[in-house]
């Protein structure tokens, strides 16, 4: 009887497990495996090269460049989009006419496909004719090329990402805000707390689980979202706006250097794992779960 | 021990408070006087506007009309945090992410009370409420009664002159509620603040309060001492709301000849109110109850029956239960007869019911017993 239940249990888990193994774990392991081999070229089959690929990675200036870009990208987009999300959620959590319209407006960038978003922003950024240049021109400033100059390309991409992510995170914060009993803020008000004190000492601490969840998602997204780079800059100029995943794509599928692509992927996976684990430990002390 | 030498309660005065939300009218011209340092209970059925009134006093809600005066000062436009009051919510509203100590001292911190002063006061309050062992726990790790004490602690530590409580005991079990009633009342006496206490439980209101404000449908039915509320209810509603089982309110004509005479004298249709404990079986009387049933309660019994066409209940000794179908003569002391105008609901002082009742053949018997929960003192 015991044993039959045991088998039954495994049978139930089996379909999900097969798919998970087949499409997640096996490819991940294959990637790690591939990173120890050379890329097959023409008639030359791949052969075991040990840590050669990793050696090459350490000496690759482009790798360090895109890694640095990714770091700036994460640092620049995550705090801003989270802060923006909280502000927007606090704003639409109050009662006012047209509230659902505003909520929807905030959420629209999330619903749009990233490619469409990128096209919209391409229109904003277009030198000479774009919205930004038209506005600047009206104020008497000269022409800009935000996407085309190495100094501003990454920042321009970051603006698009923040615009897209903040609305998405707002939904989580809005849900969390609505689960906070209004008596808590009322009690705080009676105890003499002003709006900022209530936010700092009551609302924000109670939003911590959401902040943890959102920030892990944001970190993963900062490594994952590259669609708009294809449209807006293609990683240029001179890799100024290229991110790690975009570099992996270029290496593997444009130059077909699959072994090196695998190596880069392994590094990125390791990085993501470390970040997620670190975040859990860091936040665990500060998060109050109900 | 005394927690406060400096702070004493402040008088509260409500003048013609009304509150409407669109078409719903939650409060209608409510005027109450609450003496400084007194314990006032707001009592009434669910939805009568008790919480709304309390929130208007606290400043969490704006009245649509009328004025709130605290300590003689008009605070109608003053925000909640400037009114110098504390509040205990029905759900306690403890901050789940803060420890017991942080919860209690929350208000002291927002008001920038220095650290050592905070610690000193926390010690005293924790002592007073028996919370010393729990100060570092989170609210979720406390029992309902302990959480309740934390909420109380947060309310009293600031030593505000006014404390508002909205059904603070309703989440506790019967036994704990009993203990907390006594403790709360003692705490209020000791600290001397003015208390407004919302409840829908008449026992709570009557045992704790100096003044009970009975509300119904957004209006004040009667504001009086518990004793006056029981002995001289101002309206049939007040008569029925206070006392278990409730007062029998029946058309005066059900009293037979006596009722007819009373009506003739008053010149209008009347309702007669008879407490179940005011009706006593006797040897002979013109007032005769035909028994339809009885409920044995041990020490006494509730006997149901009919006076004329009106259903009434009376409290009789448990050892002599009448059988259904029997007819028992009843004595009624004149001072136990309450009369109300059948149209307006106002209380009518009977002109000379004593002679009237005796003439009509209703003996006085012993005067009505008080409800079991009220101590009877002579006056
Ligand atoms: N925010 C609101 N909007 C509209 N109507 C409201 C609102 N708050 C309360 N009411 C109405 O006002 C009336 C009084 O409500 P209130 O909460 O004061 O009742 P209560 O006496 O405290 O009842 P309970 O004993 O059930 O707590 C009710 O009819 C309620 O429906
Ligand atoms: Mg209420």
XYZ file of C-alpha atoms and ligand atoms in Angstrom:
701
model
C 0.000 0.000 0.000
C 2.735 2.431 1.027
C 4.722 1.566 -2.056
C 1.783 1.935 -4.416
C 1.180 5.470 -3.143
C 4.810 6.252 -3.661
C 4.671 5.139 -7.289
C 1.428 6.998 -7.785
C 3.048 10.167 -6.489
C 5.978 9.925 -8.843
C 3.706 9.223 -11.776
C 1.827 12.416 -11.056
C 5.009 14.487 -10.949
C 6.487 12.765 -13.982
C 5.068 14.853 -16.862
C 6.136 18.139 -15.314
C 9.500 16.696 -14.384
C 10.156 15.379 -17.880
C 9.529 18.776 -19.400
C 11.562 20.563 -16.779
C 14.477 18.202 -17.297
C 14.196 18.196 -21.060
C 13.938 21.927 -21.574
C 15.713 23.418 -18.576
C 18.133 21.143 -16.831
C 19.494 19.196 -19.791
C 20.205 22.327 -21.850
C 21.833 23.972 -18.846
C 24.111 20.998 -18.297
C 24.859 20.758 -22.024
C 25.832 24.393 -22.004
C 28.264 23.836 -19.163
C 29.621 20.779 -20.974
C 29.990 22.688 -24.252
C 31.909 25.468 -22.575
C 34.827 23.067 -22.128
C 35.054 22.315 -25.865
C 36.124 24.275 -28.889
C 33.694 25.461 -31.548
C 33.499 23.008 -34.500
C 34.536 24.776 -37.710
C 34.157 23.327 -41.158
C 35.753 19.911 -41.132
C 37.415 20.514 -37.784
C 35.284 18.821 -35.096
C 35.098 20.259 -31.623
C 37.663 19.000 -29.153
C 38.132 19.247 -25.428
C 39.987 22.446 -24.503
C 39.536 22.521 -20.745
C 39.377 26.048 -19.350
C 40.668 27.695 -22.557
C 37.319 29.335 -23.216
C 37.292 30.823 -19.736
C 40.848 32.105 -20.215
C 39.734 33.817 -23.367
C 36.749 35.305 -21.538
C 38.983 36.888 -18.922
C 41.055 38.536 -21.642
C 38.056 39.629 -23.684
C 37.622 43.419 -23.362
C 34.167 43.269 -24.923
C 33.015 40.850 -22.224
C 34.126 43.238 -19.480
C 32.592 46.113 -21.342
C 29.144 44.496 -21.640
C 29.339 43.215 -18.071
C 30.025 46.774 -16.919
C 27.190 48.019 -19.098
C 24.895 45.455 -17.559
C 25.916 46.543 -14.083
C 25.176 50.196 -14.853
C 21.995 49.157 -16.574
C 20.835 47.253 -13.467
C 21.900 49.975 -11.045
C 20.271 52.626 -13.170
C 16.985 50.936 -13.940
C 16.087 48.874 -10.870
C 15.994 51.480 -8.078
C 14.387 54.075 -10.316
C 11.685 51.778 -11.663
C 10.924 50.428 -8.168
C 10.708 53.917 -6.694
C 8.537 55.033 -9.580
C 6.344 51.956 -9.168
C 5.805 52.706 -5.460
C 4.990 56.338 -6.117
C 2.516 55.420 -8.855
C 0.932 52.704 -6.705
C 0.523 55.075 -3.759
C -0.993 57.611 -6.106
C -3.587 55.326 -7.678
C -4.375 53.600 -4.372
C -6.392 56.637 -3.337
C -9.931 57.365 -4.388
C -10.307 59.910 -7.170
C -12.347 60.148 -10.336
C -10.811 58.435 -13.321
C -8.698 56.202 -11.104
C -9.092 53.058 -13.177
C -8.192 55.024 -16.301
C -4.928 56.181 -14.730
C -4.176 52.664 -13.498
C -4.668 51.370 -17.010
C -2.488 54.098 -18.459
C 0.334 53.144 -16.093
C 0.002 49.518 -17.049
C -0.090 50.060 -20.824
C 3.712 49.961 -21.393
C 3.723 46.486 -19.844
C 1.000 45.191 -22.098
C 2.728 46.423 -25.253
C 5.288 44.076 -26.800
C 8.813 45.316 -26.204
C 9.379 45.585 -29.948
C 6.436 47.969 -30.253
C 7.706 49.934 -27.259
C 11.096 50.228 -28.880
C 9.514 51.519 -32.082
C 7.631 54.187 -30.175
C 10.813 55.319 -28.487
C 12.718 55.190 -31.732
C 10.305 57.848 -32.897
C 11.047 59.912 -29.782
C 14.786 59.591 -30.230
C 15.103 60.071 -33.990
C 17.631 62.849 -34.597
C 16.062 65.935 -36.090
C 12.496 64.654 -36.496
C 11.936 62.840 -33.168
C 9.742 64.185 -30.436
C 12.667 65.016 -28.197
C 14.486 66.980 -30.867
C 11.295 68.754 -31.888
C 10.766 69.851 -28.292
C 14.389 70.853 -27.869
C 14.303 72.631 -31.214
C 11.241 74.608 -30.148
C 13.187 75.729 -27.102
C 16.120 76.728 -29.262
C 18.496 73.840 -28.651
C 20.351 72.057 -31.393
C 19.952 68.544 -32.744
C 20.759 65.509 -30.595
C 21.637 61.932 -31.379
C 20.928 60.195 -28.105
C 21.034 56.645 -29.532
C 23.996 57.309 -31.773
C 26.526 58.682 -29.342
C 28.437 56.350 -27.021
C 27.871 58.607 -24.012
C 24.100 58.552 -24.128
C 23.134 55.308 -25.914
C 22.970 53.208 -22.740
C 21.085 55.890 -20.818
C 18.572 56.153 -23.660
C 17.998 52.397 -23.496
C 17.649 52.588 -19.721
C 14.925 55.208 -20.011
C 12.913 52.846 -22.212
C 13.367 50.007 -19.748
C 12.294 52.085 -16.753
C 9.252 53.283 -18.644
C 8.330 49.703 -19.410
C 9.087 48.110 -16.030
C 7.661 50.671 -13.611
C 4.072 50.036 -14.693
C 4.540 46.322 -14.321
C 5.948 46.600 -10.811
C 3.235 49.054 -9.870
C 0.651 46.291 -10.201
C 2.419 44.249 -7.510
C 2.743 47.237 -5.212
C -0.873 48.170 -5.749
C -1.988 44.674 -4.767
C 0.262 44.793 -1.693
C -1.011 48.231 -0.678
C -4.567 47.059 -0.877
C -3.842 44.189 1.466
C -2.630 46.581 4.194
C -5.556 47.233 6.538
C -6.486 50.943 6.511
C -6.692 50.870 10.325
C -2.901 50.658 10.447
C -2.461 54.029 8.791
C -5.294 55.443 10.853
C -3.685 54.212 14.058
C -0.404 55.762 12.975
C -2.147 59.035 12.212
C -3.785 59.108 15.640
C -0.332 58.510 17.100
C 0.842 61.685 15.446
C 2.636 60.354 12.377
C 2.618 62.531 9.250
C 2.372 61.137 5.740
C 6.104 60.582 5.312
C 6.513 58.936 8.731
C 3.590 56.610 7.998
C 5.233 55.614 4.729
C 8.673 55.164 6.270
C 7.663 53.309 9.426
C 4.490 51.439 8.410
C 3.742 51.229 4.699
C 7.215 50.655 3.316
C 8.213 47.935 5.837
C 4.947 46.147 5.099
C 5.766 46.320 1.374
C 9.130 44.592 1.924
C 8.032 41.131 0.707
C 6.824 42.776 -2.492
C 10.061 44.728 -2.815
C 12.026 41.501 -2.491
C 9.934 39.795 -5.111
C 10.013 42.765 -7.462
C 13.735 43.382 -7.105
C 14.611 39.763 -7.869
C 12.419 39.989 -10.922
C 14.021 43.276 -11.852
C 17.524 41.860 -11.578
C 16.607 38.898 -13.729
C 14.910 41.193 -16.216
C 17.946 43.436 -16.416
C 19.866 40.442 -17.779
C 16.992 39.114 -19.803
C 15.494 42.094 -21.614
C 17.403 42.740 -24.835
C 14.645 42.950 -27.441
C 14.670 46.730 -27.554
C 18.422 46.829 -28.141
C 17.877 45.108 -31.488
C 15.556 47.865 -32.612
C 17.121 50.879 -30.989
C 20.909 50.531 -31.243
C 21.927 47.008 -32.137
C 24.371 47.216 -29.262
C 26.277 50.111 -30.749
C 27.930 52.414 -31.081
C 31.079 50.460 -30.282
C 29.252 48.169 -27.830
C 28.281 51.201 -25.783
C 24.745 49.903 -25.334
C 25.378 46.169 -25.566
C 24.381 43.991 -22.640
C 25.598 40.517 -21.667
C 22.712 38.609 -23.216
C 22.945 40.654 -26.378
C 26.654 39.841 -26.589
C 25.850 36.144 -26.074
C 23.358 36.327 -28.900
C 25.832 38.021 -31.207
C 28.612 35.578 -30.383
C 26.489 32.464 -30.760
C 24.172 33.269 -33.602
C 25.838 35.998 -35.585
C 29.443 34.779 -35.445
C 28.452 31.162 -34.686
C 31.126 30.840 -32.008
C 28.883 28.470 -30.029
C 31.471 27.247 -27.542
C 32.359 30.768 -26.459
C 28.649 31.604 -26.390
C 28.148 28.674 -24.028
C 30.954 29.935 -21.813
C 29.397 33.379 -21.605
C 26.048 31.796 -20.802
C 27.530 29.786 -17.939
C 28.991 32.943 -16.461
C 25.682 34.714 -16.731
C 23.785 31.821 -15.104
C 26.245 31.723 -12.233
C 25.907 35.463 -11.794
C 22.113 35.304 -11.702
C 22.151 32.455 -9.167
C 24.520 34.353 -6.910
C 22.435 37.510 -7.113
C 19.182 35.713 -6.313
C 20.685 33.873 -3.358
C 22.357 37.023 -2.102
C 19.138 38.982 -2.315
C 17.229 36.385 -0.354
C 19.793 36.451 2.419
C 20.071 40.212 2.434
C 16.354 40.811 2.537
C 15.529 37.944 4.831
C 16.522 39.972 7.860
C 14.520 42.968 6.823
C 11.404 41.361 5.453
C 8.414 40.761 7.635
C 6.256 38.000 6.198
C 2.701 37.885 7.484
C 0.710 53.024 41.216
C -0.039 56.183 39.385
C 1.033 56.619 35.817
C -0.084 60.161 35.371
C 0.014 63.004 37.740
C -0.191 65.666 35.097
C -2.791 64.577 32.585
C -6.452 64.624 33.463
C -9.401 64.050 31.250
C -10.978 66.719 29.112
C -14.679 67.287 28.620
C -16.094 66.528 25.199
C -19.110 68.187 23.716
C -20.825 67.221 20.498
C -23.182 69.777 19.023
C -25.641 68.739 16.335
C -23.298 66.304 14.603
C -24.611 64.874 11.360
C -22.970 62.714 8.736
C -24.186 61.731 5.311
C -22.637 59.652 2.561
C -24.543 60.426 -0.613
C -28.054 59.322 0.254
C -27.219 57.339 3.382
C -27.577 59.306 6.561
C -25.401 57.749 9.241
C -25.833 60.411 11.939
C -28.612 62.876 12.475
C -28.245 65.851 14.808
C -26.340 64.101 17.567
C -25.620 66.211 20.640
C -23.876 64.729 23.662
C -22.136 66.138 26.704
C -19.309 64.067 28.121
C -17.892 65.264 31.451
C -14.126 65.325 31.934
C -12.690 62.091 33.267
C -15.914 60.157 32.788
C -16.527 56.838 31.116
C -19.161 57.127 28.404
C -20.415 54.144 26.468
C -21.927 54.500 23.007
C -24.429 51.686 22.820
C -26.717 50.626 20.017
C -27.549 47.978 17.462
C -25.283 47.291 14.499
C -25.237 50.054 11.907
C -26.642 52.769 14.184
C -23.617 55.006 13.679
C -21.500 54.375 16.777
C -18.222 53.875 14.936
C -18.952 56.808 12.668
C -19.504 59.072 15.672
C -16.309 57.860 17.316
C -14.337 58.464 14.126
C -15.741 61.980 13.927
C -14.567 62.648 17.487
C -11.133 61.246 16.593
C -10.823 63.335 13.459
C -10.428 60.354 11.142
C -13.758 61.330 9.620
C -15.204 64.772 8.941
C -18.737 65.509 10.109
C -21.143 66.856 7.474
C -22.511 69.256 10.075
C -22.155 70.223 13.705
C -19.220 70.878 16.016
C -16.872 68.787 18.134
C -15.471 70.463 21.238
C -12.711 68.917 23.299
C -11.799 70.701 26.519
C -13.909 73.648 25.433
C -12.000 74.094 22.180
C -13.654 73.656 18.801
C -11.630 70.927 17.077
C -13.994 70.264 14.154
C -11.371 71.305 11.593
C -8.375 69.909 13.459
C -6.593 66.843 12.034
C -6.544 63.623 14.077
C -2.947 63.929 15.240
C -3.504 67.373 16.760
C -6.502 66.425 18.897
C -4.402 64.840 21.636
C -6.333 61.638 21.908
C -5.607 57.962 21.610
C -7.687 55.221 20.082
C -8.048 51.472 20.351
C -9.437 49.848 17.240
C -11.694 46.823 17.156
C -9.057 44.958 15.169
C -6.340 46.390 17.478
C -4.459 47.699 14.415
C -1.084 46.657 15.801
C 1.842 47.098 13.416
C 2.680 43.513 12.443
C 6.324 44.244 11.589
C 7.121 45.952 14.895
C 7.769 44.317 18.248
C 5.465 44.830 21.206
C 7.800 47.457 22.654
C 8.023 49.321 19.321
C 4.265 49.137 18.918
C 3.648 50.640 22.333
C 6.211 53.419 21.931
C 5.275 54.208 18.331
C 3.482 57.420 19.255
C 6.277 58.537 21.586
C 8.779 58.159 18.766
C 6.708 60.086 16.264
C 6.351 62.825 18.870
C 10.106 62.890 19.459
C 10.062 61.897 23.118
C 13.696 61.272 24.176
C 14.913 57.689 24.338
C 15.364 57.340 28.107
C 11.973 58.891 28.771
C 10.483 56.392 26.310
C 12.128 53.496 28.090
C 10.923 54.721 31.472
C 7.333 55.027 30.350
C 7.449 51.702 28.535
C 8.568 50.038 31.754
C 5.673 51.459 33.677
C 3.069 50.582 31.057
C 4.444 47.063 30.611
C 4.240 46.650 34.380
C 0.731 47.970 34.543
C -0.537 45.686 31.773
C 1.591 42.651 32.589
C 3.385 42.733 29.237
C 6.950 42.634 30.582
C 7.726 39.187 29.193
C 6.486 39.884 25.681
C 8.166 43.149 24.799
C 10.397 41.702 22.088
C 7.723 39.555 20.449
C 5.816 40.401 17.298
C 2.036 40.820 17.547
C 1.469 37.582 15.611
C 3.159 35.687 18.438
C 0.650 36.869 21.045
C -2.775 35.631 22.096
C -5.834 37.768 21.429
C -5.915 39.007 25.001
C -2.232 39.943 24.941
C -2.653 41.773 21.645
C -5.501 43.637 23.216
C -3.257 44.731 26.055
C -0.630 45.928 23.616
C -3.265 48.051 21.893
C -4.256 49.399 25.307
C -0.621 50.066 26.132
C -0.159 52.036 22.927
C -3.236 54.063 23.832
C -2.321 54.875 27.439
C 1.448 55.379 27.231
C 1.109 58.829 25.703
C -1.065 59.906 28.646
C -3.526 61.688 26.453
C -6.550 63.284 28.075
C -9.030 61.463 25.851
C -9.187 57.805 24.881
C -11.533 56.334 22.292
C -12.250 52.646 22.008
C -14.250 50.895 19.305
C -15.526 47.539 20.543
C -12.107 46.586 21.883
C -13.332 43.422 23.582
C -15.478 41.973 20.837
C -12.803 39.556 19.598
C -12.220 37.979 23.003
C -13.930 35.005 24.573
C -16.547 35.522 27.274
C -14.284 34.868 30.235
C -11.435 37.091 29.104
C -13.940 39.767 28.204
C -15.193 39.748 31.773
C -11.684 40.210 33.191
C -10.742 42.876 30.677
C -13.931 44.813 31.470
C -12.873 45.146 35.080
C -9.260 45.924 34.178
C -10.218 48.547 31.627
C -12.528 50.291 34.005
C -9.882 50.266 36.745
C -7.258 51.594 34.320
C -9.520 54.423 33.249
C -10.252 55.412 36.861
C -6.595 55.286 37.760
C -5.324 57.328 34.831
C -8.259 59.684 34.868
C -8.691 60.188 31.121
C -12.035 60.746 29.454
C -13.209 57.577 27.804
C -15.621 57.071 24.941
C -16.270 53.408 24.552
C -18.256 51.931 21.672
C -20.090 48.691 22.227
C -23.186 46.867 21.094
C -23.244 44.813 24.280
C -25.592 46.276 26.891
C -23.912 44.385 29.718
C -20.564 45.983 28.837
C -22.115 49.432 28.650
C -24.059 49.120 31.864
C -21.320 47.589 33.973
C -18.545 49.943 32.862
C -19.988 53.320 32.045
C -20.841 56.413 34.039
C -23.009 57.507 31.176
C -24.599 55.391 28.468
C -25.533 56.981 25.165
C -28.074 54.756 23.519
C -28.204 55.254 19.762
C -30.613 54.037 17.131
C -30.685 54.775 13.417
C -28.166 57.625 13.670
C -29.962 59.391 16.519
C -29.506 59.480 20.264
C -32.397 57.677 21.923
C -31.296 58.434 25.448
C -28.158 59.569 27.233
C -28.264 58.730 30.911
C -26.632 56.821 33.719
C -27.002 53.042 33.471
C -29.414 53.159 36.362
C -31.625 55.819 34.848
C -31.571 53.999 31.534
C -32.923 50.899 33.203
C -35.365 52.560 35.552
C -36.657 55.372 33.384
C -36.224 54.458 29.702
C -37.109 57.467 27.577
C -38.505 55.573 24.606
C -39.959 52.143 23.860
C -36.713 51.414 21.983
C -34.625 52.148 25.066
C -37.072 50.117 27.126
C -36.692 47.085 24.874
C -32.931 47.440 24.363
C -31.867 47.369 28.009
C -32.519 44.349 30.169
C -32.616 40.631 29.507
C -35.194 39.489 28.710
C -36.352 42.831 27.289
C -39.179 44.854 28.739
C -42.685 43.944 27.599
C -44.018 46.910 25.661
C -47.724 46.365 25.019
C -50.745 48.516 24.170
C -52.091 50.010 27.401
C -55.496 48.525 26.652
C -54.045 45.086 27.367
C -54.031 46.100 31.039
C -57.841 46.078 30.990
C -59.750 48.665 32.942
C -56.647 50.315 34.358
C -55.162 50.792 30.912
C -58.351 52.286 29.556
C -58.458 54.776 32.399
C -54.816 55.747 31.941
C -55.466 56.408 28.264
C -58.566 58.430 29.008
C -56.584 60.483 31.486
C -53.725 61.103 29.087
C -56.077 61.751 26.201
C -54.135 59.637 23.695
C -53.196 56.087 22.878
C -50.511 54.713 25.174
C -47.980 51.910 25.295
C -47.349 50.257 28.639
C -43.903 48.927 29.533
C -43.629 46.127 32.066
C -40.276 44.563 33.020
C -40.420 40.768 33.260
C -39.031 41.076 36.779
C -41.686 43.638 37.791
C -44.630 41.283 37.368
C -45.296 39.083 40.387
C -47.804 36.258 40.760
C -50.196 37.031 43.634
C -53.409 35.795 45.242
C -55.886 37.859 43.336
C -55.723 40.617 40.750
C -57.620 42.080 37.847
C -54.474 41.556 35.797
C -54.497 37.908 34.736
C -51.934 36.147 32.611
C -52.913 33.068 30.610
C -49.745 30.995 30.516
C -48.632 29.629 27.149
C -45.193 28.303 28.056
C -42.269 28.458 30.435
C -38.516 28.326 30.187
C -36.729 26.911 33.223
C -33.409 28.650 33.951
C -32.479 27.210 37.338
C -32.778 29.961 39.924
C -35.726 31.398 38.100
C -37.869 30.816 35.059
C -39.243 32.858 32.212
C -42.979 32.418 31.860
C -44.589 33.314 28.551
C -48.235 34.193 28.411
C -50.880 36.575 27.197
C -52.388 39.664 28.813
C -55.509 40.174 26.731
C -54.069 39.878 23.203
C -50.525 41.008 24.063
C -47.649 38.555 24.472
C -45.641 39.110 27.653
C -42.799 37.396 29.468
C -42.325 37.426 33.219
C -39.619 36.216 35.528
C -40.894 33.834 38.173
C -39.137 31.768 40.844
C -37.846 28.526 39.403
C -39.466 26.305 42.016
C -43.083 27.092 41.194
C -43.471 26.707 37.449
C -47.022 27.321 36.181
C -48.302 24.890 33.609
C -49.452 26.068 30.144
C -53.164 26.832 30.173
C -53.148 28.080 33.757
C -54.207 31.627 34.541
C -52.197 33.520 37.109
C -53.139 36.826 38.738
C -50.342 39.393 38.680
C -49.336 42.208 41.006
C -47.660 45.314 39.609
C -46.089 48.132 41.613
C -47.123 51.527 40.182
C -43.535 52.744 39.985
C -42.731 49.775 37.722
C -45.257 50.837 35.134
C -43.697 52.726 32.226
C -45.964 54.642 29.875
C -45.113 55.847 26.390
C -47.040 57.864 23.848
C -48.056 55.386 21.135
C -47.545 57.966 18.362
C -44.452 59.928 19.322
C -42.761 57.270 21.471
C -42.110 59.792 24.239
C -42.162 58.785 27.886
C -45.225 59.932 29.821
C -45.048 60.351 33.550
C -48.227 58.727 34.913
C -50.240 61.272 36.891
C -51.336 59.068 39.747
C -51.050 55.452 38.685
C -51.026 54.144 42.256
C -54.642 54.877 42.969
C -55.618 54.039 39.426
C -54.133 50.585 39.533
C -55.572 49.828 42.947
C -58.997 51.074 41.874
C -58.799 48.800 38.886
C -58.013 45.877 41.182
C -54.283 45.423 40.574
C -52.359 45.016 43.851
C -48.923 46.557 44.186
C -46.952 43.597 45.468
C -43.210 44.073 45.975
C -41.646 46.764 43.790
C -39.814 45.556 40.755
C -36.532 43.774 41.138
C -33.636 45.309 39.367
C -31.982 43.491 36.517
C -29.553 40.925 37.958
C -26.521 42.828 36.731
C -27.309 46.116 38.439
C -26.522 46.564 42.095
C -29.494 48.044 43.802
C -28.845 50.781 46.263
C -31.445 52.805 48.082
C -32.009 56.382 47.265
N -17.662 54.907 4.263
C -19.010 54.766 4.280
N -19.726 55.006 3.167
C -21.082 54.903 3.180
N -21.810 54.522 4.246
C -21.144 54.249 5.378
C -19.706 54.343 5.464
N -19.333 54.022 6.721
C -20.467 53.710 7.383
N -21.558 53.846 6.588
C -22.959 53.639 6.975
O -23.211 54.396 8.131
C -24.012 53.671 9.034
C -23.344 53.621 10.400
O -22.160 52.858 10.331
P -21.259 52.581 11.597
O -20.054 51.867 11.134
O -21.060 53.835 12.327
O -22.176 51.602 12.434
P -21.891 50.958 13.859
O -22.921 51.496 14.774
O -20.476 51.152 14.235
O -22.189 49.428 13.593
P -21.424 48.132 14.128
O -21.909 47.900 15.524
O -21.885 47.065 13.200
O -19.954 48.398 14.050
C -24.225 52.301 8.421
O -25.513 52.262 7.876
C -23.189 52.207 7.346
O -23.687 51.467 6.265
Mg -18.744 49.814 14.449
